[in-house]
Amino acid sequence: MSVPVLELRGLSASFPSGQGRRTLFTDVDLTVGGGETAAILGRSGSGKTTLLTLLGLMQRPEHGTITLAGRDVSSLSDADAARLRNRHIGFVFQNYSLIPHLSVLDNVLVPATYAPRDVAGGRRGRVRRRAEDLLDAVGLGGRGQDLPLRLSGGEQQRVAIARALLLEPAVVLADEPTGALDEQTGARVLDMLVATARHEGRCLVVVTHDDAVAGVMDRVFRLGEGTLREEDRP
Ligand SMILES: Nc1ncnc2c1ncn2[C@@H]1O[C@H](COP(=O)(O)OP(=O)(O)OP(=O)(O)O)[C@@H](O)[C@H]1O
Ligand SMILES: [Mg+2]
């Protein structure tokens, strides 16, 4: 097996509800190596987005540990988590989360504006070219100067995917990244995500409701009945 990049041990999540707390899941274990791709399936409301935001260090776990490239990142400060996320994690939000007053190209470039100079600032021209190449790769070449609201939902979704890949992160976490795309466009974008993950040794975790998406991933997990289980593959 490849070197573990992302490792969860004994993770749980619960939320305040009425008088008490509602447990979403407990005892979640997951190890995904570099170059490995994984799908997470589960009913609406089962906690897939919650699990992905924990993986993406957007919130800290109540119980359990998260390890990224061998480093325990379960209890970082918000500032340290943000730095690590910017440098190593690309996140495709379920609702895209584009910035409405920035052009498509500037949306893709957002991660570079928060990155240290050696990653982005020292090579402005290069990162801009990469943003343009990524827009081409998701079929949006020539749309860089449009505002997000002038794009269709599926086009906005592809901008969000390009943005997540900008800094060549070690980990890409994508929340239903093809949910707004037709079959053909979705397959093309997914192929790109999977091919670059394998080629660049990146770990890719995709939340999906689509069996066809799950079918191209190396491993498939299902979130339900309060925990995460790996499914047997034929
Ligand atoms: N910050 C929060 N406070 C309270 N409840 C929350 C919070 N975040 C999520 N939840 C609840 O946790 C449950 C799971 O939400 P989550 O968004 O993780 O589901 P999901 O599996 O991604 O669903 P979908 O497939 O519809 O996107 C929901 O019932 C939601 O209301
Ligand atoms: Mg969700």
mmCIF file of C-alpha atoms and ligand atoms in Angstrom:
data_model
loop_
_atom_site.group_PDB
_atom_site.id
_atom_site.type_symbol
_atom_site.label_atom_id
_atom_site.label_comp_id
_atom_site.label_asym_id
_atom_site.label_seq_id
_atom_site.Cartn_x
_atom_site.Cartn_y
_atom_site.Cartn_z
ATOM 1 C CA MET A 1 0.000 0.000 0.000
ATOM 2 C CA SER A 2 1.093 3.565 -0.594
ATOM 3 C CA VAL A 3 2.230 5.759 2.289
ATOM 4 C CA PRO A 4 -0.803 6.963 4.292
ATOM 5 C CA VAL A 5 -1.474 10.626 3.625
ATOM 6 C CA LEU A 6 -4.722 10.987 5.467
ATOM 7 C CA GLU A 7 -5.627 8.928 8.480
ATOM 8 C CA LEU A 8 -8.688 9.094 10.740
ATOM 9 C CA ARG A 9 -8.950 7.111 13.932
ATOM 10 C CA GLY A 10 -12.030 6.860 16.152
ATOM 11 C CA LEU A 11 -13.624 10.024 14.805
ATOM 12 C CA SER A 12 -17.078 11.079 15.990
ATOM 13 C CA ALA A 13 -19.449 13.983 15.407
ATOM 14 C CA SER A 14 -22.600 15.152 17.160
ATOM 15 C CA PHE A 15 -24.676 18.312 17.236
ATOM 16 C CA PRO A 16 -26.924 19.985 19.805
ATOM 17 C CA SER A 17 -30.528 19.036 19.109
ATOM 18 C CA GLY A 18 -33.537 19.902 21.282
ATOM 19 C CA GLN A 19 -32.565 19.203 24.898
ATOM 20 C CA GLY A 20 -29.617 16.915 24.161
ATOM 21 C CA ARG A 21 -27.178 16.056 21.403
ATOM 22 C CA ARG A 22 -27.711 14.059 18.260
ATOM 23 C CA THR A 23 -24.864 11.738 17.314
ATOM 24 C CA LEU A 24 -24.140 11.655 13.591
ATOM 25 C CA PHE A 25 -21.379 9.079 13.607
ATOM 26 C CA THR A 26 -18.837 7.455 15.924
ATOM 27 C CA ASP A 27 -15.721 5.283 15.566
ATOM 28 C CA VAL A 28 -14.936 6.382 12.027
ATOM 29 C CA ASP A 29 -11.596 5.007 10.798
ATOM 30 C CA LEU A 30 -10.233 5.803 7.358
ATOM 31 C CA THR A 31 -6.783 5.662 5.774
ATOM 32 C CA VAL A 32 -6.208 6.994 2.271
ATOM 33 C CA GLY A 33 -2.778 6.842 0.690
ATOM 34 C CA GLY A 34 -1.073 9.077 -1.856
ATOM 35 C CA GLY A 35 -2.357 8.367 -5.360
ATOM 36 C CA GLU A 36 -5.377 6.581 -3.925
ATOM 37 C CA THR A 37 -8.986 7.555 -4.672
ATOM 38 C CA ALA A 38 -11.973 6.964 -2.401
ATOM 39 C CA ALA A 39 -15.712 7.547 -2.631
ATOM 40 C CA ILE A 40 -17.988 8.161 0.344
ATOM 41 C CA LEU A 41 -21.629 7.260 -0.204
ATOM 42 C CA GLY A 42 -24.553 7.694 2.170
ATOM 43 C CA ARG A 43 -28.077 9.005 2.493
ATOM 44 C CA SER A 44 -28.819 12.709 2.615
ATOM 45 C CA GLY A 45 -28.273 13.856 6.188
ATOM 46 C CA SER A 46 -25.998 10.931 7.113
ATOM 47 C CA GLY A 47 -23.092 13.302 7.772
ATOM 48 C CA LYS A 48 -20.980 13.120 4.608
ATOM 49 C CA THR A 49 -20.363 16.869 4.399
ATOM 50 C CA THR A 50 -19.662 16.967 8.138
ATOM 51 C CA LEU A 51 -17.075 14.197 7.741
ATOM 52 C CA LEU A 52 -15.470 16.002 4.797
ATOM 53 C CA THR A 53 -15.202 19.289 6.745
ATOM 54 C CA LEU A 54 -13.454 17.386 9.549
ATOM 55 C CA LEU A 55 -11.049 15.878 7.004
ATOM 56 C CA GLY A 56 -10.561 19.358 5.557
ATOM 57 C CA LEU A 57 -9.658 20.777 9.008
ATOM 58 C CA MET A 58 -12.588 23.198 8.891
ATOM 59 C CA GLN A 59 -13.618 21.982 12.302
ATOM 60 C CA ARG A 60 -11.857 19.970 14.962
ATOM 61 C CA PRO A 61 -13.137 16.514 16.018
ATOM 62 C CA GLU A 62 -14.804 15.971 19.421
ATOM 63 C CA HIS A 63 -13.173 12.540 19.663
ATOM 64 C CA GLY A 64 -10.535 10.809 17.622
ATOM 65 C CA THR A 65 -7.489 11.831 15.654
ATOM 66 C CA ILE A 66 -6.731 13.101 12.160
ATOM 67 C CA THR A 67 -3.242 12.627 10.779
ATOM 68 C CA LEU A 68 -2.020 14.368 7.639
ATOM 69 C CA ALA A 69 1.290 13.173 6.170
ATOM 70 C CA GLY A 70 2.222 11.649 9.522
ATOM 71 C CA ARG A 71 1.421 14.753 11.567
ATOM 72 C CA ASP A 72 -1.395 14.822 14.126
ATOM 73 C CA VAL A 73 -3.633 17.710 13.071
ATOM 74 C CA SER A 74 -6.609 16.977 15.351
ATOM 75 C CA SER A 75 -6.217 19.947 17.636
ATOM 76 C CA LEU A 76 -4.579 22.730 15.650
ATOM 77 C CA SER A 77 -5.462 26.378 16.207
ATOM 78 C CA ASP A 78 -7.728 27.886 13.543
ATOM 79 C CA ALA A 79 -4.795 29.835 12.101
ATOM 80 C CA ASP A 80 -2.545 26.768 11.834
ATOM 81 C CA ALA A 81 -5.382 24.726 10.345
ATOM 82 C CA ALA A 82 -6.033 27.448 7.756
ATOM 83 C CA ARG A 83 -2.352 27.533 6.775
ATOM 84 C CA LEU A 84 -2.144 23.777 6.420
ATOM 85 C CA ARG A 85 -5.404 23.646 4.485
ATOM 86 C CA ASN A 86 -4.274 26.337 2.089
ATOM 87 C CA ARG A 87 -1.037 24.537 1.348
ATOM 88 C CA HIS A 88 -2.059 20.886 1.320
ATOM 89 C CA ILE A 89 -5.827 20.503 0.901
ATOM 90 C CA GLY A 90 -8.031 21.394 -2.055
ATOM 91 C CA PHE A 91 -11.707 21.495 -1.124
ATOM 92 C CA VAL A 92 -14.639 21.457 -3.555
ATOM 93 C CA PHE A 93 -17.680 22.697 -1.620
ATOM 94 C CA GLN A 94 -21.103 21.148 -2.173
ATOM 95 C CA ASN A 95 -22.482 24.651 -2.813
ATOM 96 C CA TYR A 96 -19.338 25.756 -4.759
ATOM 97 C CA SER A 97 -18.777 28.853 -2.528
ATOM 98 C CA LEU A 98 -17.454 31.115 -5.278
ATOM 99 C CA ILE A 99 -16.879 34.784 -4.450
ATOM 100 C CA PRO A 100 -19.553 36.667 -6.436
ATOM 101 C CA HIS A 101 -17.692 39.930 -7.068
ATOM 102 C CA LEU A 102 -14.487 38.246 -8.335
ATOM 103 C CA SER A 103 -14.063 37.088 -11.918
ATOM 104 C CA VAL A 104 -13.916 33.368 -12.664
ATOM 105 C CA LEU A 105 -10.114 33.553 -13.080
ATOM 106 C CA ASP A 106 -9.677 35.466 -9.804
ATOM 107 C CA ASN A 107 -11.871 32.898 -8.034
ATOM 108 C CA VAL A 108 -9.548 30.140 -9.226
ATOM 109 C CA LEU A 109 -6.576 32.236 -8.013
ATOM 110 C CA VAL A 110 -7.981 32.757 -4.488
ATOM 111 C CA PRO A 111 -5.812 30.020 -2.861
ATOM 112 C CA ALA A 112 -2.686 31.753 -4.234
ATOM 113 C CA THR A 113 -3.610 35.039 -2.540
ATOM 114 C CA TYR A 114 -3.414 33.294 0.861
ATOM 115 C CA ALA A 115 -0.310 31.239 0.102
ATOM 116 C CA PRO A 116 3.249 32.147 1.157
ATOM 117 C CA ARG A 117 5.338 34.032 -1.389
ATOM 118 C CA ASP A 118 7.435 31.038 -2.386
ATOM 119 C CA VAL A 119 4.274 29.148 -3.347
ATOM 120 C CA ALA A 120 2.425 31.887 -5.174
ATOM 121 C CA GLY A 121 3.837 35.406 -4.895
ATOM 122 C CA GLY A 122 7.285 34.540 -6.209
ATOM 123 C CA ARG A 123 5.861 33.193 -9.451
ATOM 124 C CA ARG A 124 2.771 35.236 -10.181
ATOM 125 C CA GLY A 125 2.910 34.586 -13.916
ATOM 126 C CA ARG A 126 3.229 30.859 -13.413
ATOM 127 C CA VAL A 127 0.297 30.493 -11.026
ATOM 128 C CA ARG A 128 -1.877 32.561 -13.331
ATOM 129 C CA ARG A 129 -0.998 30.321 -16.252
ATOM 130 C CA ARG A 130 -1.845 27.283 -14.162
ATOM 131 C CA ALA A 131 -5.248 28.828 -13.317
ATOM 132 C CA GLU A 132 -5.882 29.395 -17.030
ATOM 133 C CA ASP A 133 -4.783 25.830 -17.872
ATOM 134 C CA LEU A 134 -7.119 24.446 -15.207
ATOM 135 C CA LEU A 135 -10.035 26.463 -16.611
ATOM 136 C CA ASP A 136 -9.212 24.991 -20.024
ATOM 137 C CA ALA A 137 -9.069 21.507 -18.539
ATOM 138 C CA VAL A 138 -12.584 21.816 -17.063
ATOM 139 C CA GLY A 139 -13.918 23.194 -20.354
ATOM 140 C CA LEU A 140 -14.092 26.855 -19.340
ATOM 141 C CA GLY A 141 -11.259 28.342 -21.356
ATOM 142 C CA GLY A 142 -12.224 31.861 -22.400
ATOM 143 C CA ARG A 143 -14.666 32.332 -19.487
ATOM 144 C CA GLY A 144 -12.055 33.687 -17.064
ATOM 145 C CA GLN A 145 -13.326 37.258 -17.111
ATOM 146 C CA ASP A 146 -16.995 36.398 -16.496
ATOM 147 C CA LEU A 147 -18.540 36.849 -13.060
ATOM 148 C CA PRO A 148 -19.751 33.621 -11.395
ATOM 149 C CA LEU A 149 -23.416 34.648 -11.593
ATOM 150 C CA ARG A 150 -23.181 34.713 -15.384
ATOM 151 C CA LEU A 151 -22.279 31.017 -15.322
ATOM 152 C CA SER A 152 -24.628 28.041 -15.143
ATOM 153 C CA GLY A 153 -24.616 25.893 -11.988
ATOM 154 C CA GLY A 154 -22.498 23.215 -13.652
ATOM 155 C CA GLU A 155 -20.030 25.824 -14.916
ATOM 156 C CA GLN A 156 -19.726 27.272 -11.399
ATOM 157 C CA GLN A 157 -19.104 23.771 -10.100
ATOM 158 C CA ARG A 158 -16.216 23.355 -12.546
ATOM 159 C CA VAL A 159 -14.705 26.689 -11.417
ATOM 160 C CA ALA A 160 -14.788 25.347 -7.848
ATOM 161 C CA ILE A 161 -12.925 22.219 -9.009
ATOM 162 C CA ALA A 162 -10.263 24.272 -10.823
ATOM 163 C CA ARG A 163 -9.794 26.406 -7.683
ATOM 164 C CA ALA A 164 -9.295 23.306 -5.519
ATOM 165 C CA LEU A 165 -6.471 22.089 -7.789
ATOM 166 C CA LEU A 166 -4.608 25.398 -8.118
ATOM 167 C CA LEU A 167 -1.823 24.821 -5.579
ATOM 168 C CA GLU A 168 -1.394 21.125 -6.439
ATOM 169 C CA PRO A 169 -2.547 19.980 -2.994
ATOM 170 C CA ALA A 170 -1.588 16.566 -1.591
ATOM 171 C CA VAL A 171 -5.228 15.972 -0.687
ATOM 172 C CA VAL A 172 -8.369 16.839 -2.666
ATOM 173 C CA LEU A 173 -11.721 16.609 -0.894
ATOM 174 C CA ALA A 174 -14.724 17.032 -3.172
ATOM 175 C CA ASP A 175 -18.334 17.184 -2.002
ATOM 176 C CA GLU A 176 -20.509 15.867 -4.835
ATOM 177 C CA PRO A 177 -18.225 17.467 -7.455
ATOM 178 C CA THR A 178 -20.289 16.249 -10.399
ATOM 179 C CA GLY A 179 -23.749 16.750 -8.887
ATOM 180 C CA ALA A 180 -24.642 19.579 -11.297
ATOM 181 C CA LEU A 181 -22.987 18.125 -14.397
ATOM 182 C CA ASP A 182 -24.443 16.099 -17.268
ATOM 183 C CA GLU A 183 -23.137 12.562 -17.596
ATOM 184 C CA GLN A 184 -20.521 13.325 -20.230
ATOM 185 C CA THR A 185 -19.129 16.499 -18.630
ATOM 186 C CA GLY A 186 -19.191 14.844 -15.205
ATOM 187 C CA ALA A 187 -17.246 11.851 -16.508
ATOM 188 C CA ARG A 188 -14.639 14.113 -18.102
ATOM 189 C CA VAL A 189 -14.135 16.197 -14.962
ATOM 190 C CA LEU A 190 -13.995 13.085 -12.789
ATOM 191 C CA ASP A 191 -11.437 11.502 -15.117
ATOM 192 C CA MET A 192 -9.291 14.587 -14.729
ATOM 193 C CA LEU A 193 -9.541 14.495 -10.909
ATOM 194 C CA VAL A 194 -8.728 10.775 -10.782
ATOM 195 C CA ALA A 195 -5.941 10.882 -13.389
ATOM 196 C CA THR A 196 -4.146 13.811 -11.739
ATOM 197 C CA ALA A 197 -4.538 12.164 -8.307
ATOM 198 C CA ARG A 198 -2.906 8.958 -9.548
ATOM 199 C CA HIS A 199 -0.298 10.745 -11.602
ATOM 200 C CA GLU A 200 0.719 13.271 -8.937
ATOM 201 C CA GLY A 201 0.383 10.902 -5.956
ATOM 202 C CA ARG A 202 -2.476 12.908 -4.539
ATOM 203 C CA CYS A 203 -5.171 11.492 -2.318
ATOM 204 C CA LEU A 204 -8.705 12.102 -3.579
ATOM 205 C CA VAL A 205 -11.841 11.704 -1.464
ATOM 206 C CA VAL A 206 -15.147 12.284 -3.217
ATOM 207 C CA VAL A 207 -18.598 12.378 -1.628
ATOM 208 C CA THR A 208 -21.193 11.228 -4.115
ATOM 209 C CA HIS A 209 -24.704 9.864 -4.603
ATOM 210 C CA ASP A 210 -23.732 8.516 -8.004
ATOM 211 C CA ASP A 211 -22.784 4.839 -8.338
ATOM 212 C CA ALA A 212 -21.016 5.596 -11.617
ATOM 213 C CA VAL A 213 -18.702 8.019 -9.781
ATOM 214 C CA ALA A 214 -18.066 5.496 -7.005
ATOM 215 C CA GLY A 215 -17.368 2.873 -9.667
ATOM 216 C CA VAL A 216 -14.179 4.572 -10.869
ATOM 217 C CA MET A 217 -12.681 5.052 -7.397
ATOM 218 C CA ASP A 218 -10.165 2.624 -5.874
ATOM 219 C CA ARG A 219 -12.175 2.270 -2.670
ATOM 220 C CA VAL A 220 -15.788 2.844 -1.692
ATOM 221 C CA PHE A 221 -17.056 3.668 1.802
ATOM 222 C CA ARG A 222 -20.610 4.022 3.020
ATOM 223 C CA LEU A 223 -21.637 6.320 5.867
ATOM 224 C CA GLY A 224 -24.749 5.047 7.607
ATOM 225 C CA GLU A 225 -26.099 3.595 10.835
ATOM 226 C CA GLY A 226 -23.753 5.863 12.702
ATOM 227 C CA THR A 227 -20.423 4.849 11.228
ATOM 228 C CA LEU A 228 -18.294 4.445 8.085
ATOM 229 C CA ARG A 229 -17.792 1.043 6.477
ATOM 230 C CA GLU A 230 -15.722 0.049 3.484
ATOM 231 C CA GLU A 231 -17.649 -1.838 0.816
ATOM 232 C CA ASP A 232 -16.322 -4.977 -0.824
ATOM 233 C CA ARG A 233 -15.412 -4.494 -4.455
ATOM 234 C CA PRO A 234 -16.058 -7.213 -7.006
HETATM 235 N N1 LIG B 1 -23.299 23.023 12.595
HETATM 236 C C1 LIG B 1 -24.349 22.193 12.716
HETATM 237 N N2 LIG B 1 -25.204 22.327 13.764
HETATM 238 C C2 LIG B 1 -26.244 21.467 13.916
HETATM 239 N N3 LIG B 1 -26.519 20.463 13.074
HETATM 240 C C3 LIG B 1 -25.702 20.277 12.035
HETATM 241 C C4 LIG B 1 -24.578 21.140 11.785
HETATM 242 N N4 LIG B 1 -23.937 20.712 10.662
HETATM 243 C C5 LIG B 1 -24.653 19.650 10.220
HETATM 244 N N5 LIG B 1 -25.680 19.389 11.039
HETATM 245 C C6 LIG B 1 -26.662 18.298 10.885
HETATM 246 O O1 LIG B 1 -25.978 17.081 10.638
HETATM 247 C C7 LIG B 1 -26.704 16.291 9.707
HETATM 248 C C8 LIG B 1 -25.784 15.854 8.601
HETATM 249 O O2 LIG B 1 -25.455 16.964 7.771
HETATM 250 P P1 LIG B 1 -24.471 16.816 6.533
HETATM 251 O O3 LIG B 1 -24.505 18.115 5.815
HETATM 252 O O4 LIG B 1 -23.159 16.330 7.003
HETATM 253 O O5 LIG B 1 -25.208 15.665 5.697
HETATM 254 P P2 LIG B 1 -24.878 15.066 4.248
HETATM 255 O O6 LIG B 1 -24.689 13.585 4.427
HETATM 256 O O7 LIG B 1 -23.778 15.821 3.626
HETATM 257 O O8 LIG B 1 -26.249 15.317 3.471
HETATM 258 P P3 LIG B 1 -26.509 15.703 1.912
HETATM 259 O O9 LIG B 1 -26.333 14.410 1.138
HETATM 260 O O10 LIG B 1 -27.916 16.156 1.918
HETATM 261 O O11 LIG B 1 -25.545 16.763 1.517
HETATM 262 C C9 LIG B 1 -27.883 17.133 9.244
HETATM 263 O O12 LIG B 1 -29.060 16.661 9.871
HETATM 264 C C10 LIG B 1 -27.538 18.539 9.691
HETATM 265 O O13 LIG B 1 -28.685 19.256 10.082
HETATM 266 MG MG MG B 2 -23.655 17.103 2.020
#
